[in-house]
Tab-separated table of C-alpha atoms in Angstrom:
chain	number	residue	atom	x	y	z
A	26	UNK	CA	-49.343	-38.953	5.147
A	27	UNK	CA	-50.202	-36.351	8.214
A	28	UNK	CA	-48.876	-33.102	7.972
A	29	UNK	CA	-45.248	-32.464	9.871
A	30	UNK	CA	-46.232	-29.647	12.611
A	31	UNK	CA	-43.742	-26.637	12.300
A	32	UNK	CA	-42.442	-24.732	14.968
A	33	UNK	CA	-40.333	-21.295	14.289
A	34	UNK	CA	-39.318	-20.318	17.784
A	35	UNK	CA	-37.450	-16.952	19.222
A	36	UNK	CA	-39.043	-14.769	16.920
A	37	UNK	CA	-38.660	-11.228	18.084
A	38	UNK	CA	-39.472	-8.741	14.968
A	39	UNK	CA	-42.780	-7.962	12.866
A	40	UNK	CA	-40.422	-8.929	10.023
A	41	UNK	CA	-39.837	-12.619	10.803
A	42	UNK	CA	-42.890	-13.400	12.530
A	43	UNK	CA	-44.594	-12.232	9.421
A	44	UNK	CA	-42.007	-14.378	7.183
A	45	UNK	CA	-42.849	-17.488	9.444
A	46	UNK	CA	-46.514	-17.325	9.300
A	47	UNK	CA	-46.700	-16.176	5.548
A	48	UNK	CA	-44.440	-19.479	4.992
A	49	UNK	CA	-46.766	-21.850	6.856
A	50	UNK	CA	-45.556	-22.103	10.571
A	51	UNK	CA	-48.334	-24.220	12.301
A	52	UNK	CA	-46.736	-22.742	15.518
A	53	UNK	CA	-44.778	-19.467	16.354
A	54	UNK	CA	-42.657	-19.177	19.697
A	55	UNK	CA	-41.763	-16.356	22.066
A	56	UNK	CA	-38.874	-16.402	24.273
A	57	UNK	CA	-40.090	-14.801	27.644
A	58	UNK	CA	-36.330	-15.564	29.636
A	59	UNK	CA	-33.945	-12.380	30.036
A	60	UNK	CA	-30.641	-14.528	29.809
A	61	UNK	CA	-31.755	-15.677	26.305
A	62	UNK	CA	-30.993	-13.393	23.493
A	63	UNK	CA	-34.522	-14.230	21.985
A	64	UNK	CA	-36.203	-12.524	25.406
A	65	UNK	CA	-39.076	-10.333	24.474
A	66	UNK	CA	-40.696	-8.033	26.338
A	67	UNK	CA	-44.464	-8.347	27.286
A	68	UNK	CA	-45.105	-5.275	24.955
A	69	UNK	CA	-43.633	-6.503	22.081
A	70	UNK	CA	-44.668	-10.236	22.542
A	71	UNK	CA	-48.336	-8.636	22.551
A	72	UNK	CA	-47.526	-6.652	19.028
A	73	UNK	CA	-45.918	-10.176	17.878
A	74	UNK	CA	-48.802	-12.210	18.874
A	75	UNK	CA	-51.069	-9.981	17.328
A	76	UNK	CA	-49.164	-10.639	14.009
A	77	UNK	CA	-49.918	-14.384	14.335
A	78	UNK	CA	-53.266	-14.602	15.914
A	79	UNK	CA	-55.585	-16.854	14.081
A	80	UNK	CA	-53.308	-17.763	11.375
A	81	UNK	CA	-50.236	-19.986	13.328
A	82	UNK	CA	-50.785	-21.016	16.975
A	83	UNK	CA	-48.494	-18.911	19.640
A	84	UNK	CA	-46.310	-20.852	22.078
A	85	UNK	CA	-44.807	-18.881	25.264
A	86	UNK	CA	-41.520	-20.156	26.448
A	87	UNK	CA	-40.822	-19.759	30.015
A	88	UNK	CA	-37.860	-21.132	32.323
A	89	UNK	CA	-39.139	-21.995	35.672
A	90	UNK	CA	-41.327	-18.826	35.870
A	91	UNK	CA	-43.324	-18.228	38.919
A	92	UNK	CA	-47.237	-17.732	38.811
A	93	UNK	CA	-47.827	-14.362	38.766
A	94	UNK	CA	-44.841	-14.334	35.788
A	95	UNK	CA	-47.350	-16.739	33.710
A	96	UNK	CA	-50.433	-14.924	34.606
A	97	UNK	CA	-49.488	-11.568	33.255
A	98	UNK	CA	-48.203	-13.161	29.900
A	99	UNK	CA	-51.467	-15.426	29.781
A	100	UNK	CA	-53.511	-12.223	30.136
A	101	UNK	CA	-51.673	-9.786	27.777
A	102	UNK	CA	-50.150	-12.066	24.988
A	103	UNK	CA	-53.044	-14.464	25.543
A	104	UNK	CA	-50.995	-17.567	23.843
A	105	UNK	CA	-52.306	-20.542	22.508
A	106	UNK	CA	-49.605	-23.032	24.217
A	107	UNK	CA	-47.493	-22.608	27.312
A	108	UNK	CA	-43.685	-24.386	26.478
A	109	UNK	CA	-42.013	-25.286	29.987
A	110	UNK	CA	-38.231	-25.466	29.158
A	111	UNK	CA	-36.767	-25.472	32.487
A	112	UNK	CA	-37.410	-27.549	35.506
A	113	UNK	CA	-40.981	-27.542	36.313
A	114	UNK	CA	-42.184	-30.694	37.834
A	115	UNK	CA	-45.008	-32.595	36.522
A	116	UNK	CA	-47.404	-31.107	39.462
A	117	UNK	CA	-46.621	-27.593	38.281
A	118	UNK	CA	-47.170	-28.239	34.711
A	119	UNK	CA	-50.787	-29.585	35.552
A	120	UNK	CA	-51.436	-26.440	37.944
A	121	UNK	CA	-50.476	-24.009	35.403
A	122	UNK	CA	-52.741	-25.809	32.628
A	123	UNK	CA	-55.888	-25.562	34.828
A	124	UNK	CA	-55.246	-21.838	36.068
A	125	UNK	CA	-54.024	-20.708	32.868
A	126	UNK	CA	-56.652	-22.628	30.856
A	127	UNK	CA	-53.796	-23.134	28.046
A	128	UNK	CA	-52.393	-26.354	26.438
A	129	UNK	CA	-48.726	-27.439	27.884
A	130	UNK	CA	-45.345	-28.592	25.920
A	131	UNK	CA	-42.932	-29.777	28.055
A	132	UNK	CA	-39.345	-29.520	26.788
A	133	UNK	CA	-37.141	-32.528	28.136
A	134	UNK	CA	-33.147	-32.482	27.508
A	135	UNK	CA	-31.365	-35.418	25.754
A	136	UNK	CA	-27.886	-36.613	25.945
A	137	UNK	CA	-28.535	-40.414	25.896
A	138	UNK	CA	-31.315	-42.521	25.624
A	139	UNK	CA	-31.502	-42.686	29.711
A	140	UNK	CA	-32.849	-39.331	29.364
A	141	UNK	CA	-36.121	-40.408	27.245
A	142	UNK	CA	-37.158	-41.578	30.647
A	143	UNK	CA	-37.641	-38.340	32.217
A	144	UNK	CA	-40.347	-37.382	30.186
A	145	UNK	CA	-42.926	-40.059	31.458
A	146	UNK	CA	-44.128	-37.987	34.547
A	147	UNK	CA	-45.384	-35.410	31.838
A	148	UNK	CA	-47.489	-37.636	29.332
A	149	UNK	CA	-50.534	-37.219	31.251
A	150	UNK	CA	-50.203	-33.525	31.530
A	151	UNK	CA	-48.542	-32.001	28.650
A	152	UNK	CA	-50.194	-32.317	25.234
A	153	UNK	CA	-46.751	-32.793	23.519
A	154	UNK	CA	-43.216	-33.203	24.474
A	155	UNK	CA	-40.374	-31.541	23.089
A	156	UNK	CA	-37.325	-33.470	23.285
A	157	UNK	CA	-33.911	-31.103	22.959
A	158	UNK	CA	-30.712	-31.107	22.868
A	159	UNK	CA	-29.027	-30.928	26.498
A	160	UNK	CA	-27.090	-27.381	26.558
A	161	UNK	CA	-23.370	-27.149	27.116
A	162	UNK	CA	-22.775	-28.068	31.029
A	163	UNK	CA	-21.141	-23.962	30.995
A	164	UNK	CA	-24.484	-22.715	29.907
A	165	UNK	CA	-27.205	-20.957	32.090
A	166	UNK	CA	-29.842	-21.098	28.835
A	167	UNK	CA	-31.700	-24.441	28.582
A	168	UNK	CA	-32.206	-23.798	24.814
A	169	UNK	CA	-31.534	-22.311	21.335
A	170	UNK	CA	-27.591	-23.639	21.321
A	171	UNK	CA	-27.979	-24.965	18.113
A	172	UNK	CA	-26.627	-28.413	19.163
A	173	UNK	CA	-28.103	-31.930	17.726
A	174	UNK	CA	-28.294	-35.300	19.577
A	175	UNK	CA	-28.775	-38.491	18.237
A	176	UNK	CA	-31.934	-38.605	16.582
A	177	UNK	CA	-32.128	-42.470	16.131
A	178	UNK	CA	-32.882	-42.502	19.840
A	179	UNK	CA	-36.273	-41.545	19.183
A	180	UNK	CA	-37.361	-43.654	16.542
A	181	UNK	CA	-39.144	-46.261	18.461
A	182	UNK	CA	-40.186	-44.368	21.291
A	183	UNK	CA	-43.618	-45.344	22.436
A	184	UNK	CA	-44.966	-42.413	24.656
A	185	UNK	CA	-49.050	-41.730	25.203
A	186	UNK	CA	-48.873	-38.559	23.932
A	187	UNK	CA	-46.885	-37.192	20.618
A	188	UNK	CA	-43.366	-35.310	20.648
A	189	UNK	CA	-41.228	-32.817	19.067
A	190	UNK	CA	-37.780	-32.847	17.849
A	191	UNK	CA	-35.381	-29.685	18.696
A	192	UNK	CA	-31.823	-29.361	18.891
A	193	UNK	CA	-29.281	-28.333	16.091
A	194	UNK	CA	-32.233	-28.426	13.031
A	195	UNK	CA	-32.136	-25.843	9.837
A	196	UNK	CA	-33.026	-26.308	6.352
A	197	UNK	CA	-30.348	-28.814	5.445
A	198	UNK	CA	-30.790	-31.234	8.229
A	199	UNK	CA	-34.367	-30.960	8.934
A	200	UNK	CA	-35.565	-33.922	6.444
A	201	UNK	CA	-32.667	-36.448	7.488
A	202	UNK	CA	-33.936	-35.608	10.891
A	203	UNK	CA	-37.415	-36.299	10.736
A	204	UNK	CA	-36.562	-39.471	8.602
A	205	UNK	CA	-34.135	-40.731	11.650
A	206	UNK	CA	-36.158	-39.978	14.592
A	207	UNK	CA	-40.161	-40.651	13.294
A	208	UNK	CA	-40.982	-36.912	14.465
A	209	UNK	CA	-44.116	-35.810	13.436
A	210	UNK	CA	-43.404	-32.128	14.481
A	211	UNK	CA	-40.303	-30.311	14.608
A	212	UNK	CA	-38.835	-26.889	16.257
A	213	UNK	CA	-36.165	-24.541	15.176
A	214	UNK	CA	-34.793	-21.397	16.741
A	215	UNK	CA	-30.751	-20.813	15.991
A	216	UNK	CA	-30.929	-22.761	12.739
A	217	UNK	CA	-32.691	-20.069	11.323
A	218	UNK	CA	-30.406	-17.586	12.033
A	219	UNK	CA	-28.024	-15.310	10.782
A	220	UNK	CA	-26.522	-14.507	13.765
A	221	UNK	CA	-27.196	-15.716	17.761
A	222	UNK	CA	-31.014	-14.379	18.058
A	223	UNK	CA	-31.273	-12.460	15.009
A	224	UNK	CA	-33.796	-14.744	12.443
A	225	UNK	CA	-33.461	-14.665	8.865
A	226	UNK	CA	-36.797	-14.574	6.995
A	227	UNK	CA	-35.146	-16.642	3.861
A	228	UNK	CA	-33.831	-19.262	6.266
A	229	UNK	CA	-36.977	-19.453	7.929
A	230	UNK	CA	-38.670	-19.618	4.549
A	231	UNK	CA	-36.214	-22.377	3.672
A	232	UNK	CA	-36.601	-24.653	6.425
A	233	UNK	CA	-40.697	-24.702	6.243
A	234	UNK	CA	-40.127	-25.360	2.504
A	235	UNK	CA	-37.433	-28.211	3.188
A	236	UNK	CA	-39.863	-29.807	5.537
A	237	UNK	CA	-42.840	-29.744	3.200
A	238	UNK	CA	-40.812	-31.274	0.388
A	239	UNK	CA	-39.626	-33.902	2.887
A	240	UNK	CA	-43.036	-34.662	3.161
A	241	UNK	CA	-43.906	-35.204	-0.740
A	242	UNK	CA	-40.753	-36.566	-1.135
A	243	UNK	CA	-42.471	-40.123	1.223
A	244	UNK	CA	-46.217	-39.682	-0.555
């Protein structure tokens, strides 16, 4: 069976970045959103990206960032992929893809089946759709809350592009989440933290191992 793509998001220290890469994460995410406890500066992001470059794909996560900000990240950090986690329109995503010459992941918040329709305008723009749990109503941060949604909503989803599952995943439940959703890619942030915004190298390794173990169980 195809290998499940694993993304570890919100990395902010050299130690945890190295742990994610060494564990075999396919993608590593850097968050550029000051309201997030996982936010990194451009200078820190450059150092972290250098650890992963050529070993794991580097994903730059932004939230409704203007073009100037995107260009700065693109030039200095040189990510492989941009992940848009705000209210970016399909047109804005398409323009960024062309101007930055990078692949695009678009995040869509989900709490019920009807929310899946919001992905449709992006399927010809994004390389992959990331389905994440909708944030609590009083939150001004769109992701990283450690809250799952009904993973079975994705089981029979028919999209022209692949999707990634996020929201409430951790080493203990990721195998079940993959089975219930049919996801071929998973994204974790708070589920591998010992406190909000602070990644734990042991949990990162455990998460990757849990995904790989689930793959072997299905062979």
